[in-house]
CSV table of C-alpha atoms in Angstrom, one decimal:
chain,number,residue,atom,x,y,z
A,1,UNK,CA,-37.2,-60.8,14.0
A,2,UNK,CA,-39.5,-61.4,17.2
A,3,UNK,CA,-40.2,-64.6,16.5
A,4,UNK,CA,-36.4,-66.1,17.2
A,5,UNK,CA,-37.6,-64.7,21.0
A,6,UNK,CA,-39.2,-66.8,23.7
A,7,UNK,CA,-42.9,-65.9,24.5
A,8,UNK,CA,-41.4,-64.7,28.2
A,9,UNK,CA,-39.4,-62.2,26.7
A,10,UNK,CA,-42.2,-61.8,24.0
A,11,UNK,CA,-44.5,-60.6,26.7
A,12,UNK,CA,-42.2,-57.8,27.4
A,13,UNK,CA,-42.4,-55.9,24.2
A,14,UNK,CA,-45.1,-53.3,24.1
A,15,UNK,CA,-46.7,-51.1,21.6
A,16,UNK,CA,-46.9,-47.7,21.6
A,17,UNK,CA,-49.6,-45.8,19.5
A,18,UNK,CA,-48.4,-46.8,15.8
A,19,UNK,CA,-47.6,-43.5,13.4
A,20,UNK,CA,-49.0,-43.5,10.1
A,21,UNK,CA,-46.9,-45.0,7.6
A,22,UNK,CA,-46.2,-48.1,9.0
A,23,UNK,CA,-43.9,-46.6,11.7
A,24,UNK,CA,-44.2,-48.4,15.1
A,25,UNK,CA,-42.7,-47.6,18.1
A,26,UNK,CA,-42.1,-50.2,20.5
A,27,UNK,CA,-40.8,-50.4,24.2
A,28,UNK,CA,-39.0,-53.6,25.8
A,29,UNK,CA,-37.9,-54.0,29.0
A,30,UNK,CA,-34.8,-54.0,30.7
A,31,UNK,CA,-31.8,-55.8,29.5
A,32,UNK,CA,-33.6,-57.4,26.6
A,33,UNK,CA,-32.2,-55.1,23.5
A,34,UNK,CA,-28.5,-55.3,22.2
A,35,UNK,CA,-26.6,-52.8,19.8
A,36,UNK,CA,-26.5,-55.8,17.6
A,37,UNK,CA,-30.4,-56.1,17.4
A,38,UNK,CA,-30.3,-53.0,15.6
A,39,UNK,CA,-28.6,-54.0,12.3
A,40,UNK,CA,-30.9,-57.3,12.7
A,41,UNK,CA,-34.2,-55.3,12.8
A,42,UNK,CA,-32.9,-53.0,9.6
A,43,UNK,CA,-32.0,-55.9,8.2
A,44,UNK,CA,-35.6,-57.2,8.5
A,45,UNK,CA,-37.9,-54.8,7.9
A,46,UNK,CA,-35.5,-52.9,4.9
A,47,UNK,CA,-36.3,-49.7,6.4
A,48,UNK,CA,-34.2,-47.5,8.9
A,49,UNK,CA,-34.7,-48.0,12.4
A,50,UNK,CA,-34.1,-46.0,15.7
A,51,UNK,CA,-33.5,-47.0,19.4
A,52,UNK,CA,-33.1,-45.1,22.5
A,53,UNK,CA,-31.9,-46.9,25.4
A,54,UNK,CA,-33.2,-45.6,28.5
A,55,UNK,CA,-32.3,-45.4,32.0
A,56,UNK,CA,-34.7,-44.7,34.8
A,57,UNK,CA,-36.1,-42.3,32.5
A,58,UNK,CA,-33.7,-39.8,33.1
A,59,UNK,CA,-31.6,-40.2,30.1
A,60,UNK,CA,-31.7,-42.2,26.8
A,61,UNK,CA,-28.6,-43.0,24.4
A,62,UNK,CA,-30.2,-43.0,21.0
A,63,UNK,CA,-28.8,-44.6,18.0
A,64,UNK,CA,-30.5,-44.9,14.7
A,65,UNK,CA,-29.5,-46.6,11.2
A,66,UNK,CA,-30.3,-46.4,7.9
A,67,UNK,CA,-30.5,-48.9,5.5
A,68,UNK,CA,-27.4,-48.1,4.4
A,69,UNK,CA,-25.3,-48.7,7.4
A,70,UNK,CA,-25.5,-44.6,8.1
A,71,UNK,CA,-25.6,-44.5,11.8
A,72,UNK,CA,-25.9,-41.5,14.2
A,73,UNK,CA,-26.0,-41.2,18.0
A,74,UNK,CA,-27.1,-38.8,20.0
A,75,UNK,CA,-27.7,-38.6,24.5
A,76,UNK,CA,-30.7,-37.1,25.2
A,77,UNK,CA,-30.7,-34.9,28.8
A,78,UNK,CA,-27.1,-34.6,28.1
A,79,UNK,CA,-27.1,-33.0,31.8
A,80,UNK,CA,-27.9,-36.3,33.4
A,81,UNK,CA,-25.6,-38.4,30.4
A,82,UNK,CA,-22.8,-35.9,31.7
A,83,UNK,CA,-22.8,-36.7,35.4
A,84,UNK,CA,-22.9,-40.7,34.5
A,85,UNK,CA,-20.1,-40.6,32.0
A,86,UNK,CA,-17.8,-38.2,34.3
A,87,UNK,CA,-14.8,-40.3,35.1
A,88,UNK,CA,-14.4,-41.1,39.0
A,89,UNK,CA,-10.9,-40.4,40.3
A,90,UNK,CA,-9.1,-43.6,40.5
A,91,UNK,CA,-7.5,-43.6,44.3
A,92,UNK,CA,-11.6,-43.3,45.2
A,93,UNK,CA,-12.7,-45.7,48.0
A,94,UNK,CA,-16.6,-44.8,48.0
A,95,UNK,CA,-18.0,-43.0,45.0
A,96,UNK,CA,-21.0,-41.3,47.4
A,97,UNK,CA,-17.7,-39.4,49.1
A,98,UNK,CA,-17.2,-37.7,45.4
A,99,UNK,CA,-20.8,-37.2,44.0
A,100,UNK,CA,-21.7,-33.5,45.1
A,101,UNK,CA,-18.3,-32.1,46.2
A,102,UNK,CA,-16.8,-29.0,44.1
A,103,UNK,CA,-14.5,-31.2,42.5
A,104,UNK,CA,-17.2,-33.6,41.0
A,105,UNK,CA,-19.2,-30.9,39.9
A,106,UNK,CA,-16.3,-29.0,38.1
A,107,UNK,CA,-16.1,-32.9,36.0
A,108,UNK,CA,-19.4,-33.0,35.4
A,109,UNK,CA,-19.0,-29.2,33.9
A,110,UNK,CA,-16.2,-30.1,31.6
A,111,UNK,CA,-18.3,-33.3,31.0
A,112,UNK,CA,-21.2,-31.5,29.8
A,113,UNK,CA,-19.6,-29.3,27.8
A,114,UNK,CA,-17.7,-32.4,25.8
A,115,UNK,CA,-21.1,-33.4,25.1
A,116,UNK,CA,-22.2,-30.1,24.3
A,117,UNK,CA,-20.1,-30.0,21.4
A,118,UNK,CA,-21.9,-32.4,19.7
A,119,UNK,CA,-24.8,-31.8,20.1
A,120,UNK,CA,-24.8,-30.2,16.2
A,121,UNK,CA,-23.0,-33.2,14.7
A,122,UNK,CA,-25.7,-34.9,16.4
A,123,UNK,CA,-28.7,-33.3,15.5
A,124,UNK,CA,-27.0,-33.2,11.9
A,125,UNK,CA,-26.9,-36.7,11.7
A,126,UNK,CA,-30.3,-37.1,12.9
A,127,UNK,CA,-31.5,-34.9,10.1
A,128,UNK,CA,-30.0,-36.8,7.5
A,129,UNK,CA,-31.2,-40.4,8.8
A,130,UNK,CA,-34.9,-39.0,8.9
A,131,UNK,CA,-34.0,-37.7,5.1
A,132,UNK,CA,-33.1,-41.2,4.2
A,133,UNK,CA,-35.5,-43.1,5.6
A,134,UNK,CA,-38.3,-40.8,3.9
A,135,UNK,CA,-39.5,-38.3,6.4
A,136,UNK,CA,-40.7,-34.9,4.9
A,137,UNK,CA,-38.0,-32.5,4.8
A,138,UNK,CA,-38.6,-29.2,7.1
A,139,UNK,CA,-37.0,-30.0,10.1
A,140,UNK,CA,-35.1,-27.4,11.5
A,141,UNK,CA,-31.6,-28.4,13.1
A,142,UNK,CA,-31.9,-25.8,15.8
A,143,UNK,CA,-35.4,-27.2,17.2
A,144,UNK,CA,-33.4,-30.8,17.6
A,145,UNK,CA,-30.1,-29.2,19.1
A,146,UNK,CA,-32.6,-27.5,21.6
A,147,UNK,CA,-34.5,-31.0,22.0
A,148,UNK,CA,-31.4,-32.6,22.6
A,149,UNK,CA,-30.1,-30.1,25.3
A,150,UNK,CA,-33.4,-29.9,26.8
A,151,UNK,CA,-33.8,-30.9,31.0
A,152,UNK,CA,-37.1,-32.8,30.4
A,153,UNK,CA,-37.5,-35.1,33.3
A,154,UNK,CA,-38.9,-38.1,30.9
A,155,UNK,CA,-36.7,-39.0,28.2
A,156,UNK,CA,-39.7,-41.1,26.6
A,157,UNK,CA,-41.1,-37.7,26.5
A,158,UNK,CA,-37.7,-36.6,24.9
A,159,UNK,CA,-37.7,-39.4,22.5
A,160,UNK,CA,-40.9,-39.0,21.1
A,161,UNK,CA,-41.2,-35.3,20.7
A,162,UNK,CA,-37.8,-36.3,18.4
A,163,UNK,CA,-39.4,-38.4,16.5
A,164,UNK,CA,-42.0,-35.5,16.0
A,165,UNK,CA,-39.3,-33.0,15.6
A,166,UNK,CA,-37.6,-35.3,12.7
A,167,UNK,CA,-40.6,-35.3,10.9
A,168,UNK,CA,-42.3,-39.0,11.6
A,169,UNK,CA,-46.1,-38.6,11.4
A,170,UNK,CA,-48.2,-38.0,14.8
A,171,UNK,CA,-48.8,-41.2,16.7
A,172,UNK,CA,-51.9,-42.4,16.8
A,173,UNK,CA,-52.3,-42.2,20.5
A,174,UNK,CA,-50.2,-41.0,23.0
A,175,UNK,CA,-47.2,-42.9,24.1
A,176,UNK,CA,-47.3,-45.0,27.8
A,177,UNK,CA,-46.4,-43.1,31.0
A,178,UNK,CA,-43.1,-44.5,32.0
């Protein structure tokens, strides 16, 4: 799948510490992956495949698919995913005005809890792609929900203690400092 890439944008895919099985994680930088590249990479490698696209390492929208088209989605630090999906008013001039007035906070609120509610769906769905794609069963629903409600500063962090949550083999070393 790499190889259809130029060696510029080549040189911006790294390798984080493999997990046993074959699993690799890999990060690439800004702007380089598309939803599309998903379906592409299943379609490659035959086995399911997750991706979390981060922001400034404050929050990740993670999307994972199985080899049979199953998808599930899931925004990790749904705090910070609630404050950038809150719709701004439209008669707003200048959005720095809005961002820490009562009325933007009682948004992001109602946002939060919108996200909130699925948060089990979420984690549900999540369960049953890691059951697909092979991972030991024994991972408890409530450990993910709490993972994906969880403040943690570093989504990376976020990410991969899902992928431990979910059952995937520890990595072989630990993953990059963002």
């Amino acid at each position: 799948m790499f190889d259809s890439i130029d060696q510029e944008l080549k040189n911006t895919v790294h390798a984080w510490g493999s997990r046993p099985g074959g699993w690799q994680t890999l990060q690439l930088d800004h702007g380089l992956w598309e939803d599309d590249c998903l379906f592409a990479l299943v379609g490659w490698t035959g086995a399911p495949a997750c991706v979390a696209d981060v922001s400034d390492s404050d929050i990740a929208f993670v999307t994972g698919l199985g080899t049979d088209g199953q998808r599930w989605q899931a925004w990790l630090n749904v705090d910070s995913a609630a404050a950038l999906l809150t719709e701004e008013p439209e008669d707003l001039d200048d959005v720095s005005l809005w961002v820490g007035t009562p009325e933007f906070d009682e948004a992001v609120r109602r946002k939060r809890a919108e996200l909130d509610v699925d948060v089990p769906a979420d984690a549900a769905g999540a369960l049953v792609w890691a059951e697909a794609a092979g991972l030991p069963a024994g991972a408890q629903q409530s450990r993910i929900e709490d993972l994906l409600r969880s403040r943690e500063t570093f989504v990376e962090d976020l990410f991969s203690g899902l992928l431990d949550e979910l059952g995937f083999p520890q990595a072989a070393q630990p993953s990059p400092e963002p």
